[in-house]
GROMACS .gro file of C-alpha atoms in nm:
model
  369
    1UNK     CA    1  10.224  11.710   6.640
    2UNK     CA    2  10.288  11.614   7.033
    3UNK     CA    3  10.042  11.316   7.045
    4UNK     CA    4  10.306  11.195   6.723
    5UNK     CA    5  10.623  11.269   6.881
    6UNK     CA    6  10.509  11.135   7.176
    7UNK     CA    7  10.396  10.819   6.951
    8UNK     CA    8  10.684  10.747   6.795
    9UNK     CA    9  10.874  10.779   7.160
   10UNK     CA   10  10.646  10.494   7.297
   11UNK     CA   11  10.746  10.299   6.996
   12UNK     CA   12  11.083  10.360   7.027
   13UNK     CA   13  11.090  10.252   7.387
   14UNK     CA   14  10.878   9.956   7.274
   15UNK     CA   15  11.101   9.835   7.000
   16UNK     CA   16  11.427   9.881   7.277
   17UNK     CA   17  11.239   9.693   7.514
   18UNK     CA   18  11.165   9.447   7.330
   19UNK     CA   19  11.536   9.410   7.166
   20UNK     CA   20  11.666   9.386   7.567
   21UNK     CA   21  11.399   9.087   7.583
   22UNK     CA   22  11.502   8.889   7.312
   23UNK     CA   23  11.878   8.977   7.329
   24UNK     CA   24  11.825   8.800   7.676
   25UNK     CA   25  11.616   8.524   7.591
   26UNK     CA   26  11.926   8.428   7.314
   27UNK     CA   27  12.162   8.436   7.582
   28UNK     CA   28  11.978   8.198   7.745
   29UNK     CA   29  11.902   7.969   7.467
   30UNK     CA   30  12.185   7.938   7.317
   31UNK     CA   31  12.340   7.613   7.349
   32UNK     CA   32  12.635   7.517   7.553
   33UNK     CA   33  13.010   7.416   7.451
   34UNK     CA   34  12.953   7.056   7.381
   35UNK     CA   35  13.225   6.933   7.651
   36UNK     CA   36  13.003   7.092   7.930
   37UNK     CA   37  12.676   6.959   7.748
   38UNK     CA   38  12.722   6.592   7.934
   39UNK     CA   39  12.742   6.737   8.276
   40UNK     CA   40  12.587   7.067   8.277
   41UNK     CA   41  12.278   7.001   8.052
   42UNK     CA   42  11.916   7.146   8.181
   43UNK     CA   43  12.071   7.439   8.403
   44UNK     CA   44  11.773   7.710   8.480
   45UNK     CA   45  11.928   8.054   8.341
   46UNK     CA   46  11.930   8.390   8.400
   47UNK     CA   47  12.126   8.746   8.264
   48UNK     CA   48  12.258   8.873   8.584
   49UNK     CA   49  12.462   9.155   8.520
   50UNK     CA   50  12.559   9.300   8.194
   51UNK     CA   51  12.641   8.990   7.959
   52UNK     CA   52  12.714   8.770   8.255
   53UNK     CA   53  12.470   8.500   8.231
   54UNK     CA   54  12.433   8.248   8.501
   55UNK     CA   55  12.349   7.906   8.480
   56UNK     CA   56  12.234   7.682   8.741
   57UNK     CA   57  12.117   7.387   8.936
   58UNK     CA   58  12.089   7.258   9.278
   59UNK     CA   59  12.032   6.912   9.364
   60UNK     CA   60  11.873   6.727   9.670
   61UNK     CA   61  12.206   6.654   9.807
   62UNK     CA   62  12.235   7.076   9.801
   63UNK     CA   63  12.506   7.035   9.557
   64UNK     CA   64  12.521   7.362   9.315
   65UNK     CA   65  12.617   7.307   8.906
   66UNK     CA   66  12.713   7.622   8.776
   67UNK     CA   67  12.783   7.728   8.437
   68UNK     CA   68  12.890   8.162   8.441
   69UNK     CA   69  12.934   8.268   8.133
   70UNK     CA   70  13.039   8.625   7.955
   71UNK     CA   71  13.183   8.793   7.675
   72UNK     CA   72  13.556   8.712   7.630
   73UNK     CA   73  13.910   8.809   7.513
   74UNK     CA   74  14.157   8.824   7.810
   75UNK     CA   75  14.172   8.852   8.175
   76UNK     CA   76  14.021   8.653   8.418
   77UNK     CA   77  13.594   8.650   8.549
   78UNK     CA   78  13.493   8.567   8.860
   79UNK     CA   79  13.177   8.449   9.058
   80UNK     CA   80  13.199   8.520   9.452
   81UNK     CA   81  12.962   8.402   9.780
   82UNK     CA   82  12.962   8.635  10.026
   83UNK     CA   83  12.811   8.560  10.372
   84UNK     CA   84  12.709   8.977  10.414
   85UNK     CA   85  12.693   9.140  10.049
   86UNK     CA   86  13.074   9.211  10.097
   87UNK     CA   87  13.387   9.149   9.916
   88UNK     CA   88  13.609   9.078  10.213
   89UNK     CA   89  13.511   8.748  10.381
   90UNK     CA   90  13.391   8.615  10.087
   91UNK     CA   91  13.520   8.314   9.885
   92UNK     CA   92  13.529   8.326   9.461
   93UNK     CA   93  13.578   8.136   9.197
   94UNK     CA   94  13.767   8.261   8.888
   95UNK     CA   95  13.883   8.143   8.571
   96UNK     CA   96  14.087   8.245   8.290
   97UNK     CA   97  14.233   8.180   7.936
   98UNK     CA   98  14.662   8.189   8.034
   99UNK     CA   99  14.940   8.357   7.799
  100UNK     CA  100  14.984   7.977   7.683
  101UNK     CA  101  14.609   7.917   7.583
  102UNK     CA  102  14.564   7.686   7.900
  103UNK     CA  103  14.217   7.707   8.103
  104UNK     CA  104  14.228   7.807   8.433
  105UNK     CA  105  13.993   7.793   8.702
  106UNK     CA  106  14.087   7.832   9.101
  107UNK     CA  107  13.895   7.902   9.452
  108UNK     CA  108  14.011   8.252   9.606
  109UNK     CA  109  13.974   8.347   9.957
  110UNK     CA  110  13.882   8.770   9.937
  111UNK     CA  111  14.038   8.813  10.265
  112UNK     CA  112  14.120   9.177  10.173
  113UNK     CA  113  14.115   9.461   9.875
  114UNK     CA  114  14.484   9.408   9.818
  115UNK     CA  115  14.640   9.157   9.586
  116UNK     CA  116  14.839   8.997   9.840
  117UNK     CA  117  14.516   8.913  10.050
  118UNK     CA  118  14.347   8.770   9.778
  119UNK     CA  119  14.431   8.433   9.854
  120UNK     CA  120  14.456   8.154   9.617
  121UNK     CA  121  14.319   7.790   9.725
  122UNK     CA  122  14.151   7.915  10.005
  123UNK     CA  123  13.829   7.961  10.112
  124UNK     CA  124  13.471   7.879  10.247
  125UNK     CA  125  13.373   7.653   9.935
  126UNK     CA  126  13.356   7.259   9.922
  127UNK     CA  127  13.464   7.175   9.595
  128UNK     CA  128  13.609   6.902   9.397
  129UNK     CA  129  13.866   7.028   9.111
  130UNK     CA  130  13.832   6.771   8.899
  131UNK     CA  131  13.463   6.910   8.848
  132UNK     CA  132  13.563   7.222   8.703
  133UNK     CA  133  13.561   7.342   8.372
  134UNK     CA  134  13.651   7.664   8.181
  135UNK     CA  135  13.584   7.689   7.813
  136UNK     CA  136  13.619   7.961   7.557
  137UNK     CA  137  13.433   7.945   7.246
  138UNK     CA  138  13.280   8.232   7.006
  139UNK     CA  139  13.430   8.509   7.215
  140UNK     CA  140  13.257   8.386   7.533
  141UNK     CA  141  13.421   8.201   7.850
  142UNK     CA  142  13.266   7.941   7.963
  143UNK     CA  143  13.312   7.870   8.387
  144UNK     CA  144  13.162   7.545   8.502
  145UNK     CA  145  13.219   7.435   8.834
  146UNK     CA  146  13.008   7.242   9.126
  147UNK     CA  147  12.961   7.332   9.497
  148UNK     CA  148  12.855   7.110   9.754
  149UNK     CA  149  12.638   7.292  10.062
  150UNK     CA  150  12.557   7.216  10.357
  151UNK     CA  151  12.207   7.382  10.383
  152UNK     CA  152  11.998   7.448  10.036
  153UNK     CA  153  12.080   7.797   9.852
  154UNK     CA  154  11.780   8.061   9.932
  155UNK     CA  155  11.891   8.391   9.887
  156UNK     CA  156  12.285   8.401   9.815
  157UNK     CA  157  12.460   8.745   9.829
  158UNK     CA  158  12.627   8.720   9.481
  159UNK     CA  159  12.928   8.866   9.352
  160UNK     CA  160  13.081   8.905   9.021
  161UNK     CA  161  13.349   9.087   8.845
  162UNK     CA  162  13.591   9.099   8.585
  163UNK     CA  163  13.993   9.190   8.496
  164UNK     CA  164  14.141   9.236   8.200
  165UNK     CA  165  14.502   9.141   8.289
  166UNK     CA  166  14.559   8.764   8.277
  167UNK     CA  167  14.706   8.666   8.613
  168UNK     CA  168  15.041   8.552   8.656
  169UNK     CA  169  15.104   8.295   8.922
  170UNK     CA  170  14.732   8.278   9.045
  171UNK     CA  171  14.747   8.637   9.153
  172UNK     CA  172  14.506   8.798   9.056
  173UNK     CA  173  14.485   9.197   8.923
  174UNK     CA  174  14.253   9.462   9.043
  175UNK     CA  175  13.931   9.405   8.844
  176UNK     CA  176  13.797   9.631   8.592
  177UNK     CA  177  13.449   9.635   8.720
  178UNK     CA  178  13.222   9.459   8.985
  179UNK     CA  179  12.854   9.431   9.102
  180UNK     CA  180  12.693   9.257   9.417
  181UNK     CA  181  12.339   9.135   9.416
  182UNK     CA  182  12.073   8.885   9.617
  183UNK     CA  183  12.043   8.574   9.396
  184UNK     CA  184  11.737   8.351   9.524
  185UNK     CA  185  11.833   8.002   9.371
  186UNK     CA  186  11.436   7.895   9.440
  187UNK     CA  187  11.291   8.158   9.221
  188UNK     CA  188  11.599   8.253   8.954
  189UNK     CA  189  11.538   8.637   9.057
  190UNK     CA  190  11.808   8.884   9.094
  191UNK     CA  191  11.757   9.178   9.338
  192UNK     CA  192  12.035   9.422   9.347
  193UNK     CA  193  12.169   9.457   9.683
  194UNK     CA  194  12.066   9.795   9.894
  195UNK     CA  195  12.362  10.008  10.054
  196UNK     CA  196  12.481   9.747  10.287
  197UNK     CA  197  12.381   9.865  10.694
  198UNK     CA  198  12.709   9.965  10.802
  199UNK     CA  199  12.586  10.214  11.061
  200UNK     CA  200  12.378   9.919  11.201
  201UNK     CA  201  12.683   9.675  11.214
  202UNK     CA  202  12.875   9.946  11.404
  203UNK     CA  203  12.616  10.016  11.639
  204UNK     CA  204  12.587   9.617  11.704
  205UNK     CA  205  12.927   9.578  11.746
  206UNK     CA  206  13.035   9.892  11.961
  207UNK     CA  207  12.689   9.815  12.166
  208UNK     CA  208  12.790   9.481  12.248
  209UNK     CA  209  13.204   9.547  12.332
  210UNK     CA  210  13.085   9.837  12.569
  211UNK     CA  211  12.859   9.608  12.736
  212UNK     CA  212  12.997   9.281  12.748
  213UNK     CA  213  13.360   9.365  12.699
  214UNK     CA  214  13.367   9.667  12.940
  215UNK     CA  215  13.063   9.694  13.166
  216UNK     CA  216  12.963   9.379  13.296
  217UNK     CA  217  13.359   9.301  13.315
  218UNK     CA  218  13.429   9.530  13.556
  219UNK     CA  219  13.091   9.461  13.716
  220UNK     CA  220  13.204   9.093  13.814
  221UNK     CA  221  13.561   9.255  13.902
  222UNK     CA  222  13.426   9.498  14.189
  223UNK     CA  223  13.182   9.172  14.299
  224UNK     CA  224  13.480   8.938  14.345
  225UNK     CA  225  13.752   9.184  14.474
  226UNK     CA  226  13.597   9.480  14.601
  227UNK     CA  227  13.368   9.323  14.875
  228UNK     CA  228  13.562   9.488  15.148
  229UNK     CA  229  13.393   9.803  15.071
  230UNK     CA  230  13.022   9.656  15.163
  231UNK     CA  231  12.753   9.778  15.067
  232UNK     CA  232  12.884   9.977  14.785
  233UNK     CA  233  13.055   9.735  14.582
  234UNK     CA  234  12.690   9.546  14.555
  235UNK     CA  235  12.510   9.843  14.441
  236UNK     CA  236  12.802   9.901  14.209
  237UNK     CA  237  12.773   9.522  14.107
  238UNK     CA  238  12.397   9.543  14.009
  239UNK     CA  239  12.385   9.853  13.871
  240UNK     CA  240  12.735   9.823  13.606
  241UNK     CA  241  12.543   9.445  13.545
  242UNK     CA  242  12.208   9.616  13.473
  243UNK     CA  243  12.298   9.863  13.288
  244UNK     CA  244  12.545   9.630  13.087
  245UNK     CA  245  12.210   9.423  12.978
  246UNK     CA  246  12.006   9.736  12.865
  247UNK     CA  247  12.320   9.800  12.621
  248UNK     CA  248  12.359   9.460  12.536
  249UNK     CA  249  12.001   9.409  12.455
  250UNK     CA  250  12.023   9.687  12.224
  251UNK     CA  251  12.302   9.537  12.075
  252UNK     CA  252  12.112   9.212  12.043
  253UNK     CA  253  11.785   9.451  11.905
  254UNK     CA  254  12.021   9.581  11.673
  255UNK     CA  255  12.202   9.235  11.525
  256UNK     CA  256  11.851   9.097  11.485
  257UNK     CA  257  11.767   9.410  11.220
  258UNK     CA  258  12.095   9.374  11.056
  259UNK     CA  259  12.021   8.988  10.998
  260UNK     CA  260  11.701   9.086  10.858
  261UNK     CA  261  11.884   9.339  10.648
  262UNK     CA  262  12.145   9.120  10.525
  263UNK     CA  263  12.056   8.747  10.574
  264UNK     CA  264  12.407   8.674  10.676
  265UNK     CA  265  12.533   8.320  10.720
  266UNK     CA  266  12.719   8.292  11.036
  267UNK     CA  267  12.606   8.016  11.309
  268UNK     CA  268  12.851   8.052  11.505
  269UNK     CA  269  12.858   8.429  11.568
  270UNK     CA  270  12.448   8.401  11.601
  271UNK     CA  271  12.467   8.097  11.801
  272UNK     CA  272  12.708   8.169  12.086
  273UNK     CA  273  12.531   8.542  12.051
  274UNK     CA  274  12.199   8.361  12.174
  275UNK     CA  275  12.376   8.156  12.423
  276UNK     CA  276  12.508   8.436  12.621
  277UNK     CA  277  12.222   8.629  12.595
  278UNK     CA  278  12.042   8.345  12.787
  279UNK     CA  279  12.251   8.320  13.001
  280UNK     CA  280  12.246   8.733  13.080
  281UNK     CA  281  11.813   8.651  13.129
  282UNK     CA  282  11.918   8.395  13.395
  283UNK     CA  283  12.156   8.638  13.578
  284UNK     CA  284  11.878   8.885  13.580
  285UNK     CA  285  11.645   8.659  13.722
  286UNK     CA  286  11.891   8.552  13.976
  287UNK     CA  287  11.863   8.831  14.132
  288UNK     CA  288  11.507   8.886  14.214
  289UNK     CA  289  11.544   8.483  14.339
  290UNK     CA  290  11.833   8.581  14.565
  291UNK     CA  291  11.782   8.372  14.872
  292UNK     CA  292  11.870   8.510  15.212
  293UNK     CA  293  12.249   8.480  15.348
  294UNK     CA  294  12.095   8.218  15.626
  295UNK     CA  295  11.922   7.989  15.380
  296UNK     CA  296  12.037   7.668  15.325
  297UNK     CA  297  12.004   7.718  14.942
  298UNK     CA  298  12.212   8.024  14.952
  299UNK     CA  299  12.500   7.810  14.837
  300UNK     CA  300  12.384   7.649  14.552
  301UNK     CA  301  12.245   7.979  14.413
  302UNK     CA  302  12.649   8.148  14.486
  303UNK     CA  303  12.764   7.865  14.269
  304UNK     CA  304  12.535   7.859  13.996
  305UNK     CA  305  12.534   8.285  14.060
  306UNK     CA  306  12.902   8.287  13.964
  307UNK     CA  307  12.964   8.015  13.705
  308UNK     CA  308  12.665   8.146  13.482
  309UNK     CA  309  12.851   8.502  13.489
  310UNK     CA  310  13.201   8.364  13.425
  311UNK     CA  311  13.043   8.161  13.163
  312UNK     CA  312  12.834   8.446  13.015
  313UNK     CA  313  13.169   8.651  13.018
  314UNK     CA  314  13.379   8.401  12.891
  315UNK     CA  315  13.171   8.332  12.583
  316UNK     CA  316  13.120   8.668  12.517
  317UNK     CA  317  13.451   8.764  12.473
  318UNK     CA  318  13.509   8.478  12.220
  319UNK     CA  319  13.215   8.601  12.051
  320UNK     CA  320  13.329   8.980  12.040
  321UNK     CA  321  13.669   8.851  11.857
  322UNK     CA  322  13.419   8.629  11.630
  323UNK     CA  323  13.245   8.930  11.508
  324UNK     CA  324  13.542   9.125  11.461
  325UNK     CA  325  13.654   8.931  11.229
  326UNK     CA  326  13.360   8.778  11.060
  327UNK     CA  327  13.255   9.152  11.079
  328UNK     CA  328  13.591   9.266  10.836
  329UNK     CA  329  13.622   9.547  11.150
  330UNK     CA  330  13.954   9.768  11.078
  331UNK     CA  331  14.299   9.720  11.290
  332UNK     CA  332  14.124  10.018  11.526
  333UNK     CA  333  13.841   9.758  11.663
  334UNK     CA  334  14.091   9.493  11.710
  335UNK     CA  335  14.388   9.713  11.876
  336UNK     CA  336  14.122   9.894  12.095
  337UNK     CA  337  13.923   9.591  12.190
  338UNK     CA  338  14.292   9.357  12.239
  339UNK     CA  339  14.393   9.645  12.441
  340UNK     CA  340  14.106   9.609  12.656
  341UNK     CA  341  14.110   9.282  12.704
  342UNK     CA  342  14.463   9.273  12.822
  343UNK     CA  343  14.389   9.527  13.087
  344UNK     CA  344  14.097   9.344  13.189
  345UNK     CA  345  14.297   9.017  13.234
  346UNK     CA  346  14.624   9.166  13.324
  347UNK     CA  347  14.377   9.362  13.651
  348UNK     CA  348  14.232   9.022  13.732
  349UNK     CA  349  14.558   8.844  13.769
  350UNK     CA  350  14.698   9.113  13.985
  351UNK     CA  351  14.341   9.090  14.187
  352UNK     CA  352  14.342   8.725  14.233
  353UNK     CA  353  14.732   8.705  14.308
  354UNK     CA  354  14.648   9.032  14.633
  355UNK     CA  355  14.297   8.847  14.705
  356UNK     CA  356  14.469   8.466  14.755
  357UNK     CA  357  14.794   8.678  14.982
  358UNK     CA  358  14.497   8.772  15.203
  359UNK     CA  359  14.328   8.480  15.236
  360UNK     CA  360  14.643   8.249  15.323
  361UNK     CA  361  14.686   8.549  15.613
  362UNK     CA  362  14.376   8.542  15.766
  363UNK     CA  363  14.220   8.221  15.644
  364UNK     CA  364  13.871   8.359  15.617
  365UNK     CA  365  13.577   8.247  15.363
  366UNK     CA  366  13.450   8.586  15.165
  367UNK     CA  367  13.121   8.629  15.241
  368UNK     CA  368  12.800   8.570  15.052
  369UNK     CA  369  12.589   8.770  14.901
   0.00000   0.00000   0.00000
């Protein structure tokens, strides 16, 4: 009686299975609306996420056709990039049937969960709007649009939802339900995405504003300012400066796992990243090649000693308010780090204003080191 049961279960299963498989396959091969057929014609597909079914092709020129299509009666559907897996940051587009039976179909900027930060027009997207399309036909919508890239599609953080309040004046209402997921344009697979790292992005982040946006700060304060009090403001100087690079390569450790993690798309944020962590090697090495106060290179290595670090320090701020913000951080990391920031420059000012008064009195050089 349990081998039969347990039978007719497999069977069962079987016969769902196989339902799922060819409910999918029809979704697939059904054929388009026939205005989109001159245009979007011999798209790969794939189901993506309940009866969302995307449709797709990317050409040499890394220009993206896309034809998103789902179940239909009113409010608006939406397709969104994301650079990290996450809402905010990334740029969508929606369309939608209006109150009058026109087709809609606009580029939002998610710059926020609210409605008011869900910014029409905006965003990350190249686009041309005379290349979008949205259709409704058989209680399905229809949204065909075309992307151009600047680098080919790999794995794209994906993500899509749907509202079922029409919008009114391109603002557009909370949606009724959302999913995020790794698309990989080369293969047509669909990987949902994993809880995104956000322990990892806060240990980058408060890693790298403790070191570079506190330590190594003050470090190049007490070297410029401080060198009255000799020797101590040099061991102070090399050990704030060496400990500052222990922190910030742990920062750097820990922004190369959360790129692995999340394949995120920011050059700029990696790129001046990698820059001032060269930079931070050279300094190191400066100072086992330290020559002696009495050598005749001595000055060259002061000047290209203290440039490298104002450069290093300079960059590095611009690249801790980068990754605030390409980050999404909260008002706290901005307010604390602003703060910060001003005292640093406000102490600097003051510094440089009491260290020029003393040099016009006595008219002495500071000395090397």
């Amino acid at each position: 009686m349990g081998s039969v049961v347990r039978a007719a279960a497999a069977a069962l299963v079987f016969v769902a299975l196989e339902s799922a498989a060819t409910a999918q396959m029809e979704s697939c091969n059904g054929e388009l609306p026939p205005v989109l057929a001159a245009n979007y014609s011999g798209l790969a597909c794939q189901p993506v996420w309940n009866n969302f079914v995307l449709r797709y092709h990317q050409d040499k020129n890394n220009v993206l056709r896309v034809v998103l299509s789902s179940m239909y009666s009113t409010g608006w559907v939406g397709m969104g990039f994301s650079r990290d897996g996450l809402m905010i940051g990334s740029s969508a587009m929606v369309g939608w049937i209006g109150k009058k039976g026109l087709p809609h179909i606009r580029q939002f900027a998610l710059r926020g969960k609210s409605s008011s930060k869900v910014v029409v027009d905006r965003g990350f997207l190249v686009s041309n709007d005379h290349d979008h399309t949205v259709v409704v036909q058989q209680a399905k919508i229809y949204l065909a649009f075309q992307l151009k890239f600047s680098y080919r599609l790999t794995h794209q953080h994906i993500i899509m939802a749907f509202g079922n309040s029409i919008p009114v004046k391109n603002k557009l209402t909370r949606h009724q339900d959302k999913t995020s997921f790794t698309f990989d344009f080369t293969t047509g697979r669909a990987s949902v995405d994993g809880s995104f790292p956000y322990g990892l992005r806060r240990a980058h982040g408060a890693l790298n504003v403790f070191a570079w946006g506190v330590l190594m700060p003050i470090g190049a304060i007490l070297a410029r300012y401080f060198r009255r009090v000799d020797p101590l403001w040099f061991y102070l100087h090399v050990g704030l400066q060496f400990v500052g690079f222990i922190i910030g390569l742990a920062g750097v450790v820990a922004g190369v796992a959360l790129y692995s993690k999340i394949q995120a798309d920011i050059p700029a944020h990696r790129g001046l990243g990698i820059f001032v962590f060269f930079l931070s090697i050279l300094q190191i090495l400066a100072f086992f090649l330290r020559p002696n106060a009495d050598s005749k290179y001595r000055k060259y290595w002061n000047w290209y000693h203290h440039w490298a670090g104002r450069l290093a320090l300079f960059f590095a701020a611009v690249n801790i308010v980068l990754g605030i913000h390409v980050g999404g951080a909260d008002s706290s990391w901005k307010i604390g780090y602003g703060f910060n920031l001003a005292v640093i420059l406000v102490a600097v000012i003051a510094l440089e204003f009491m260290l020029w008064t003393r040099w016009s009195k006595n008219s002495t050089s500071t000395p090397t080191y």
